[in-house]
Short mmCIF file of C-alpha atoms in Angstrom, two decimals:
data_model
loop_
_atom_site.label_atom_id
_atom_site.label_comp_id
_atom_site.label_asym_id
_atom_site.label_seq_id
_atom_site.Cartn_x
_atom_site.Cartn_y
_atom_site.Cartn_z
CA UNK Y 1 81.32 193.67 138.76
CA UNK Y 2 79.01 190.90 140.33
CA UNK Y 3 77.29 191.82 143.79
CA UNK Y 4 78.99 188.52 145.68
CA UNK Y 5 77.32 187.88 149.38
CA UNK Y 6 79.31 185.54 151.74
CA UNK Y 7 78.75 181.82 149.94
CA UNK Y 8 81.98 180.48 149.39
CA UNK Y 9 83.76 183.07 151.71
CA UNK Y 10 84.46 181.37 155.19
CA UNK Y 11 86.17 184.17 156.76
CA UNK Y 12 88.37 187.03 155.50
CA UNK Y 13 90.83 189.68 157.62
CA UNK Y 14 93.02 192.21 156.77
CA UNK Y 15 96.68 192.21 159.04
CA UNK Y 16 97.44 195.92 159.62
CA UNK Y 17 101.21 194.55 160.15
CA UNK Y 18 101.68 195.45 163.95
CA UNK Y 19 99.94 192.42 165.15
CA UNK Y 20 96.38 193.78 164.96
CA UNK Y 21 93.12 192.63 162.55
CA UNK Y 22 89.85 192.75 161.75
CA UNK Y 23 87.43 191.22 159.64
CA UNK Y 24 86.65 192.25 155.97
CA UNK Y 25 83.73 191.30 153.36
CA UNK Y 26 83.62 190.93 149.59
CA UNK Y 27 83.84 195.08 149.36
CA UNK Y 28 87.23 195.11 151.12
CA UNK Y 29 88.60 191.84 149.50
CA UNK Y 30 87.69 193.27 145.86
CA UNK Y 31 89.04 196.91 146.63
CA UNK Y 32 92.58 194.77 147.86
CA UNK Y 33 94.97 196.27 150.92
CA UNK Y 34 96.27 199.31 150.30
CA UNK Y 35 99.80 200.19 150.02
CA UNK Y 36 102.19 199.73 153.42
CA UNK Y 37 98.75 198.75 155.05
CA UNK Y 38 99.30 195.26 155.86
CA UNK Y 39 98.05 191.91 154.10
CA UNK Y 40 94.61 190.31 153.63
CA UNK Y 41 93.91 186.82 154.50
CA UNK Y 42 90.72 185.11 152.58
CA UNK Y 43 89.92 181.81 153.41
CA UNK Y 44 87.39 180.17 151.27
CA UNK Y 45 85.16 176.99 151.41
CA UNK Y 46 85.92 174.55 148.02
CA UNK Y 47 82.73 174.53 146.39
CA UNK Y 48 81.46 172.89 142.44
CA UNK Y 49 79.60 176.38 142.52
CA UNK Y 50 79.66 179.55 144.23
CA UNK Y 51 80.71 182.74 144.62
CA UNK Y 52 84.12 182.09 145.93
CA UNK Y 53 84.85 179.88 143.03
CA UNK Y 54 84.05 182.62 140.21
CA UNK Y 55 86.18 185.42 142.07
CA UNK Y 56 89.18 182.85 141.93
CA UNK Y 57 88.77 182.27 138.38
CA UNK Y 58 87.43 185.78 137.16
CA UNK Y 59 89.09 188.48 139.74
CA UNK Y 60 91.33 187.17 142.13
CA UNK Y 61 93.94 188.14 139.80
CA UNK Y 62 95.29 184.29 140.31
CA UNK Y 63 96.71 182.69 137.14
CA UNK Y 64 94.47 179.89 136.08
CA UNK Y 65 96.90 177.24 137.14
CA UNK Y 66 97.23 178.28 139.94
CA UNK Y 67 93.28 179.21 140.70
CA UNK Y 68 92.95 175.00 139.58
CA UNK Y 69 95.94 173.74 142.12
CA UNK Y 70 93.56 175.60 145.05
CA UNK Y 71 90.72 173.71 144.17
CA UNK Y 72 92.09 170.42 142.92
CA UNK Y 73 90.81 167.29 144.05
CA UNK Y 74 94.50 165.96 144.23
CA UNK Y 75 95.00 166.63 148.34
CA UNK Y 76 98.77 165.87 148.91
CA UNK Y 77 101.16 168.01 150.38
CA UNK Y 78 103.19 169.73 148.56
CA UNK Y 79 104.76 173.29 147.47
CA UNK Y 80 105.54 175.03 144.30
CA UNK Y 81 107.47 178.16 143.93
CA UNK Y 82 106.60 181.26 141.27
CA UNK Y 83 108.07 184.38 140.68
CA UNK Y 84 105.17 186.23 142.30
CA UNK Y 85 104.01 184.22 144.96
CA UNK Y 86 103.98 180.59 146.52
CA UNK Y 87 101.59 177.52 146.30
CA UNK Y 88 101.49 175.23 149.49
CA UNK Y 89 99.37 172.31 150.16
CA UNK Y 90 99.10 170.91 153.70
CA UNK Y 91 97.19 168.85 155.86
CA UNK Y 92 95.76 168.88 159.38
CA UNK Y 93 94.33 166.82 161.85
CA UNK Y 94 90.64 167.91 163.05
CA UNK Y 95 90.15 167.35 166.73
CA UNK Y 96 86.57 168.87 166.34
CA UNK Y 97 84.14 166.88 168.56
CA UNK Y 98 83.37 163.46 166.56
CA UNK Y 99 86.17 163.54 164.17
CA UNK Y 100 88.48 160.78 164.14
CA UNK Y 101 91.82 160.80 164.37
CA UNK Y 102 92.81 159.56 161.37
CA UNK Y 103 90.64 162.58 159.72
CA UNK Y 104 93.33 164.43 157.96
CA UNK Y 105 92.03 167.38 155.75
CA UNK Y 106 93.37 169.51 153.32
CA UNK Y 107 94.19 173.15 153.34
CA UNK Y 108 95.62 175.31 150.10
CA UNK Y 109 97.80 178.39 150.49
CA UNK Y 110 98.57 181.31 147.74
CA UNK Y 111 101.23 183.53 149.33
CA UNK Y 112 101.68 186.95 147.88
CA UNK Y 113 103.32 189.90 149.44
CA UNK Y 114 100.17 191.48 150.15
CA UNK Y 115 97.75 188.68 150.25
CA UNK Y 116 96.68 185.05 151.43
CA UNK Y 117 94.41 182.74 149.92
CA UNK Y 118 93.85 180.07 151.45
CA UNK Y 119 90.55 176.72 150.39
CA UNK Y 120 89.88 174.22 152.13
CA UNK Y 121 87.10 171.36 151.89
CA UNK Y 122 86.22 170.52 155.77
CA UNK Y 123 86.71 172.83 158.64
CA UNK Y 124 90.19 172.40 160.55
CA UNK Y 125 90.57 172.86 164.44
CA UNK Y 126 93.64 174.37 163.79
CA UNK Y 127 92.37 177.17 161.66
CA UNK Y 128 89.44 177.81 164.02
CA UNK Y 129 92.35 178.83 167.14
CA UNK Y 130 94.19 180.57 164.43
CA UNK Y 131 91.08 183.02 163.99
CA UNK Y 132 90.48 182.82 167.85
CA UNK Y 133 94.38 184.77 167.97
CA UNK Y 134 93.02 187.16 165.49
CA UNK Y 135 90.47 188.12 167.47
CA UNK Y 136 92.35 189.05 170.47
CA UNK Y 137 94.93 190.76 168.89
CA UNK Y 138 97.71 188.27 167.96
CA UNK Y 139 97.93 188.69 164.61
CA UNK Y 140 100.56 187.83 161.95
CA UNK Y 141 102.51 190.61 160.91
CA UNK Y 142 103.59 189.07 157.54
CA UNK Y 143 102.33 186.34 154.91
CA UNK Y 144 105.46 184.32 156.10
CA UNK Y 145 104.83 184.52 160.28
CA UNK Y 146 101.13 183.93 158.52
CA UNK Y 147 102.33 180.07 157.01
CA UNK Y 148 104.61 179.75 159.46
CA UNK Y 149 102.19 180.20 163.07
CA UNK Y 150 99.28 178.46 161.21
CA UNK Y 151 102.09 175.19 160.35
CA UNK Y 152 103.12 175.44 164.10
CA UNK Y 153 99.48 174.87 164.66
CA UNK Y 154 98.77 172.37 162.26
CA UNK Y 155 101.70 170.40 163.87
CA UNK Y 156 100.39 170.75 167.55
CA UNK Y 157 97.30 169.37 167.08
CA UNK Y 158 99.67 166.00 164.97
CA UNK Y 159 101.63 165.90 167.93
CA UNK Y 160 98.42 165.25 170.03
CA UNK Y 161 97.16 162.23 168.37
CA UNK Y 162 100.51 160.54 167.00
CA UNK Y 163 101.21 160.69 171.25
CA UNK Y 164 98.00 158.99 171.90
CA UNK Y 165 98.49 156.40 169.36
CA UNK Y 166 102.27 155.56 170.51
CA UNK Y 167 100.24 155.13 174.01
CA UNK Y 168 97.89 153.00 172.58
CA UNK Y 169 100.55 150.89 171.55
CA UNK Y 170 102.33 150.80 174.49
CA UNK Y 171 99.09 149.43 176.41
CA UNK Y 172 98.13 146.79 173.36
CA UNK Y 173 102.14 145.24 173.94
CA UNK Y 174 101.26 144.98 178.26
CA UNK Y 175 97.95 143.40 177.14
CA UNK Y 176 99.20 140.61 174.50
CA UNK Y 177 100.23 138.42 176.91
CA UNK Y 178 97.36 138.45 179.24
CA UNK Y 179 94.30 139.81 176.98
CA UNK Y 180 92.50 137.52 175.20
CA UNK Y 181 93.26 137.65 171.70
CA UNK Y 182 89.86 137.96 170.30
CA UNK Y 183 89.56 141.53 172.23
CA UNK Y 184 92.82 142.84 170.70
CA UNK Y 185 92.52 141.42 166.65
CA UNK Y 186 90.44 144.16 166.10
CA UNK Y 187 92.41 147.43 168.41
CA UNK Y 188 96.01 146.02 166.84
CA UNK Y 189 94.61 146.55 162.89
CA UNK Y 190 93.12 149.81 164.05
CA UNK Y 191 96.26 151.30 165.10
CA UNK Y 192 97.99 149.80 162.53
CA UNK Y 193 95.55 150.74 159.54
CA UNK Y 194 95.89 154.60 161.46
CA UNK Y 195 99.43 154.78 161.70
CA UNK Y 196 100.02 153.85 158.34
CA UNK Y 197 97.47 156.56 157.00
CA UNK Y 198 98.62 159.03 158.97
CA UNK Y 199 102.29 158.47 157.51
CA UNK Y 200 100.45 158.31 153.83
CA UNK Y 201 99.90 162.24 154.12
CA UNK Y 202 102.60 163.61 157.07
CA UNK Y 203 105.90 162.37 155.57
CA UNK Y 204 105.29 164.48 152.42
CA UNK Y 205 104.64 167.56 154.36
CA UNK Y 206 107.86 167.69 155.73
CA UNK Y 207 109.42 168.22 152.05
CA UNK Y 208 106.32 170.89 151.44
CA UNK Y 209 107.73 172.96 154.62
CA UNK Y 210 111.55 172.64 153.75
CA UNK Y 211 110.72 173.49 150.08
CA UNK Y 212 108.60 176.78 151.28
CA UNK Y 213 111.35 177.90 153.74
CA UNK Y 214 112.92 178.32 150.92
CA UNK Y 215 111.38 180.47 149.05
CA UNK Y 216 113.46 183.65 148.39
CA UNK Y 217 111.02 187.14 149.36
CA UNK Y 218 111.39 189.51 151.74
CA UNK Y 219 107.61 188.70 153.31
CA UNK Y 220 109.52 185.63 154.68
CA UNK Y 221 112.15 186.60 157.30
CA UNK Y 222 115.30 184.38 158.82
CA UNK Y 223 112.67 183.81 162.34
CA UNK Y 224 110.00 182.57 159.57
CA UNK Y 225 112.13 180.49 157.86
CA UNK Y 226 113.40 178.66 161.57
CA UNK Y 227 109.98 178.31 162.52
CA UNK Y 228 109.06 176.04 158.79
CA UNK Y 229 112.14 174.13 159.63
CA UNK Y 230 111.01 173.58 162.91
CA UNK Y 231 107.90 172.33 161.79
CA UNK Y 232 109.39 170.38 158.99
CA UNK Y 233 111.40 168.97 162.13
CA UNK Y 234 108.63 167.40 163.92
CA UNK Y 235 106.57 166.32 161.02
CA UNK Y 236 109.91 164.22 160.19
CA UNK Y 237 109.74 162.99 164.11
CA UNK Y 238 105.79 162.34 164.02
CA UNK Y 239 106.68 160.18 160.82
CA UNK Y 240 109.37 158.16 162.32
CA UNK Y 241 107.29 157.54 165.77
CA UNK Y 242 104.52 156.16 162.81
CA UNK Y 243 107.04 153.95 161.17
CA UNK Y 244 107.54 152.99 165.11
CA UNK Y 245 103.66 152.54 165.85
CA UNK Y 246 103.11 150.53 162.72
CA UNK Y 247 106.19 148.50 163.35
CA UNK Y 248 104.89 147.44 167.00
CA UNK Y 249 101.88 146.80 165.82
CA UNK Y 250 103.06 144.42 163.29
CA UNK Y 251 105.36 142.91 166.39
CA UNK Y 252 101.91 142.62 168.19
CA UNK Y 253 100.41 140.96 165.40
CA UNK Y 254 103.50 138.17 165.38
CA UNK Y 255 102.59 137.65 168.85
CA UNK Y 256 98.86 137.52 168.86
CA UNK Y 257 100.03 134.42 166.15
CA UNK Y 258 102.26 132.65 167.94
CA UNK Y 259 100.28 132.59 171.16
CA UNK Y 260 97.48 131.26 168.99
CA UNK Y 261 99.53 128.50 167.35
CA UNK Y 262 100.66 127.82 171.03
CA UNK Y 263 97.01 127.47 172.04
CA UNK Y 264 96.61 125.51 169.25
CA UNK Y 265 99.43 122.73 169.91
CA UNK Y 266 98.10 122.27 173.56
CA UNK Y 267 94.82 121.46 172.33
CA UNK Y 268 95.95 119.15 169.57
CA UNK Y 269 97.91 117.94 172.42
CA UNK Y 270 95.43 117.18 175.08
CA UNK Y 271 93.51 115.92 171.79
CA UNK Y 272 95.72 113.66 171.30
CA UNK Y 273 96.35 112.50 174.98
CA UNK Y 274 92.71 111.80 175.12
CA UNK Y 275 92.63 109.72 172.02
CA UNK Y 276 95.78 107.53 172.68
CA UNK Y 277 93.99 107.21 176.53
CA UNK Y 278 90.26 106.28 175.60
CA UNK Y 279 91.24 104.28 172.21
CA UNK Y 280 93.03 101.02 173.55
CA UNK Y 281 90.51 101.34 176.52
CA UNK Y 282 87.30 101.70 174.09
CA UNK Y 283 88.64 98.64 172.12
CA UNK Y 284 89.37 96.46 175.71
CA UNK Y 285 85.71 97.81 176.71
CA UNK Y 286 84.33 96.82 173.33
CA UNK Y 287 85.62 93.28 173.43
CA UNK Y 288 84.39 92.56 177.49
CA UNK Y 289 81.05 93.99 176.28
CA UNK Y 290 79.97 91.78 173.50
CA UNK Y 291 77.45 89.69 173.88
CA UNK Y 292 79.13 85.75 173.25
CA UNK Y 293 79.89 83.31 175.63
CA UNK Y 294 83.12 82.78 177.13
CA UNK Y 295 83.74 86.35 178.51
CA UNK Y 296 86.20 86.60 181.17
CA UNK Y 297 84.81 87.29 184.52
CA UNK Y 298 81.37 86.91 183.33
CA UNK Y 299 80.16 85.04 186.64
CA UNK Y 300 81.93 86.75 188.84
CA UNK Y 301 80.27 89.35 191.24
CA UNK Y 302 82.97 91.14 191.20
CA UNK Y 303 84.26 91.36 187.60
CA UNK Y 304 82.34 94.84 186.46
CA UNK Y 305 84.64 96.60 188.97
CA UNK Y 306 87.67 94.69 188.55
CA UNK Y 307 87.81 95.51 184.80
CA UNK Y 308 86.88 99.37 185.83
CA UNK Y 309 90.22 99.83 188.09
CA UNK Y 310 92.14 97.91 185.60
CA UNK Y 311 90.86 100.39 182.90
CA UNK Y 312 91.35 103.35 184.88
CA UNK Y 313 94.97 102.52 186.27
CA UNK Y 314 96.10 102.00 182.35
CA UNK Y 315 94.66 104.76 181.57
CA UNK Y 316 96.28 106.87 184.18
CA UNK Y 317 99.71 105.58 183.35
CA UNK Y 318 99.34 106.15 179.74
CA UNK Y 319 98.41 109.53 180.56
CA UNK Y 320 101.56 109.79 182.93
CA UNK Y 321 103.94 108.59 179.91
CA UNK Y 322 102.29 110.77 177.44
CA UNK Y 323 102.74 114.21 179.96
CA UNK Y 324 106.10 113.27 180.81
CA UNK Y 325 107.45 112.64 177.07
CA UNK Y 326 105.25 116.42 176.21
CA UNK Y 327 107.70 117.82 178.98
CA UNK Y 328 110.83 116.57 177.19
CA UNK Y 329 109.88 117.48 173.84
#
């Protein structure tokens, strides 16, 4: 049997059953738990290459299929059912320090009796406070309260950044009408484009928790099985307060428009004021400025400003007419 060292292998623990743990190595995983003494949990990192991948596929004692669905590149949730086990595929929100929130990465579960394998690509916030619990002594006592805590975790950290997004929203629809437009374009498609990938990946989790709750083993009690449909509850909340987000956003989108055609009719109005204004004056100016005998006024003193107020007054009642019949229409 191969000497592995710890590439691949994130982290690995064996549950003693009455809430306590500790960590194991490749000696431990390979020997398996014994008897009555609790579960292991090994979490490995999805490599091309590496140790972790050849004890899936050579001595995990995982059937092939199943050793492939762990490290597929196909991410979406979902669960499948076997006589020995369960397969579950979810996804989690990182809130790491510069992740964003639409980061949603993957994390595979085998559930056995005595055993959890879990693979994931990118590291997961979620999974991080999970070990932190481990550590102080608040450990799972079976693979079900195992799925089940990790899901309520998973969940938590959803609930954090589908609420700040819904806020988000709320401030964009108090801005529309006094921000200007150019400033918002851009924050409107970002919560929009965020909501609606969020939703891509949360609304089939839901069915991946109801399906596992499911499953028929005595690792997964009645309190496990509440706690997945409790979870499967909120997921089906976060996606409905998505469909919300990405609704209001398209609402704040129709506005953004129709303030913009507004802007746009009162300056094809005033447009238009000007022109009907200066045109019949630029044509009267035109004709008392050409250069032929015979002009009217041309000898008197007094003609330049004569022809100025008479200019201006039409103008300003042209002006008047035109703003009075924009009222009534």
């Amino acid at each position: 049997m191969p000497d592995y060292d710890s590439e691949g292998l994130v982290t690995a623990w064996i549950m003693d059953g009455a809430g306590g743990a500790k960590r194991i190595g490749w000696s431990e995983i390979r020997r398996g738990p014994e008897p009555g003494a609790g579960f292991q949990w090994i979490h490995l990192q999805q490599l091309d290459r590496g140790h972790a991948r050849t004890w899936l596929g050579d001595e995990s004692g995982i059937e092939p299929s199943i050793a492939d669905s762990l490290v597929a590149e196909e991410t979406r949730p979902r669960c499948s059912l076997y006589e020995h086990g369960a397969f579950l595929n979810l996804r989690g929100i990182n809130l790491k320090p510069y992740s964003l929130p639409d980061e949603m990465h993957s994390i595979r579960f085998w559930v056995e009796p005595n055993r959890v394998v879990s693979v994931r690509r990118e590291p997961l916030s979620a999974v991080g406070d999970f070990e932190d619990a481990l550590a102080r002594g608040r450990a799972p006592r079976t693979p079900g309260e195992f799925v089940a805590d990790l899901s309520m975790r998973l969940v938590d950290r959803m609930d954090t950044v589908i609420t700040a997004l819904a806020e988000e929203a709320d401030e964009l629809e108090e801005l529309v009408l006094n921000a200007t437009l150019s400033n918002l374009s851009a924050k409107v498609s970002e919560v929009r484009r965020v909501a609606i990938l969020l939703r891509r990946y949360i609304a089939p989790q839901r069915e991946a928790l109801n399906h596992f709750s499911l499953e028929d083993a005595e690792w997964l009690s009645q309190r496990d099985r509440n706690r997945l449909r409790e979870a499967a509850d909120r997921v089906t909340r976060f996606a409905e307060e998505l469909d919300s987000v990405r609704d209001r956003a398209a609402v704040i989108y129709d506005q953004m428009v129709e303030r913009r055609a507004e802007q746009m009719n009162r300056s094809m109005l005033i447009l238009a004021v000007v022109t009907v204004v200066f045109a019949p004056l630029t044509l009267a100016t035109g004709l008392m400025g050409m250069n032929v005998g015979g002009i009217p006024g041309s000898d008197d003193p007094s003609g330049f400003w004569t022809v100025t107020l008479l200019a201006t007054a039409a103008g300003l009642a042209m002006a008047a007419v035109l703003f009075r019949w924009a009222r009534w229409i």
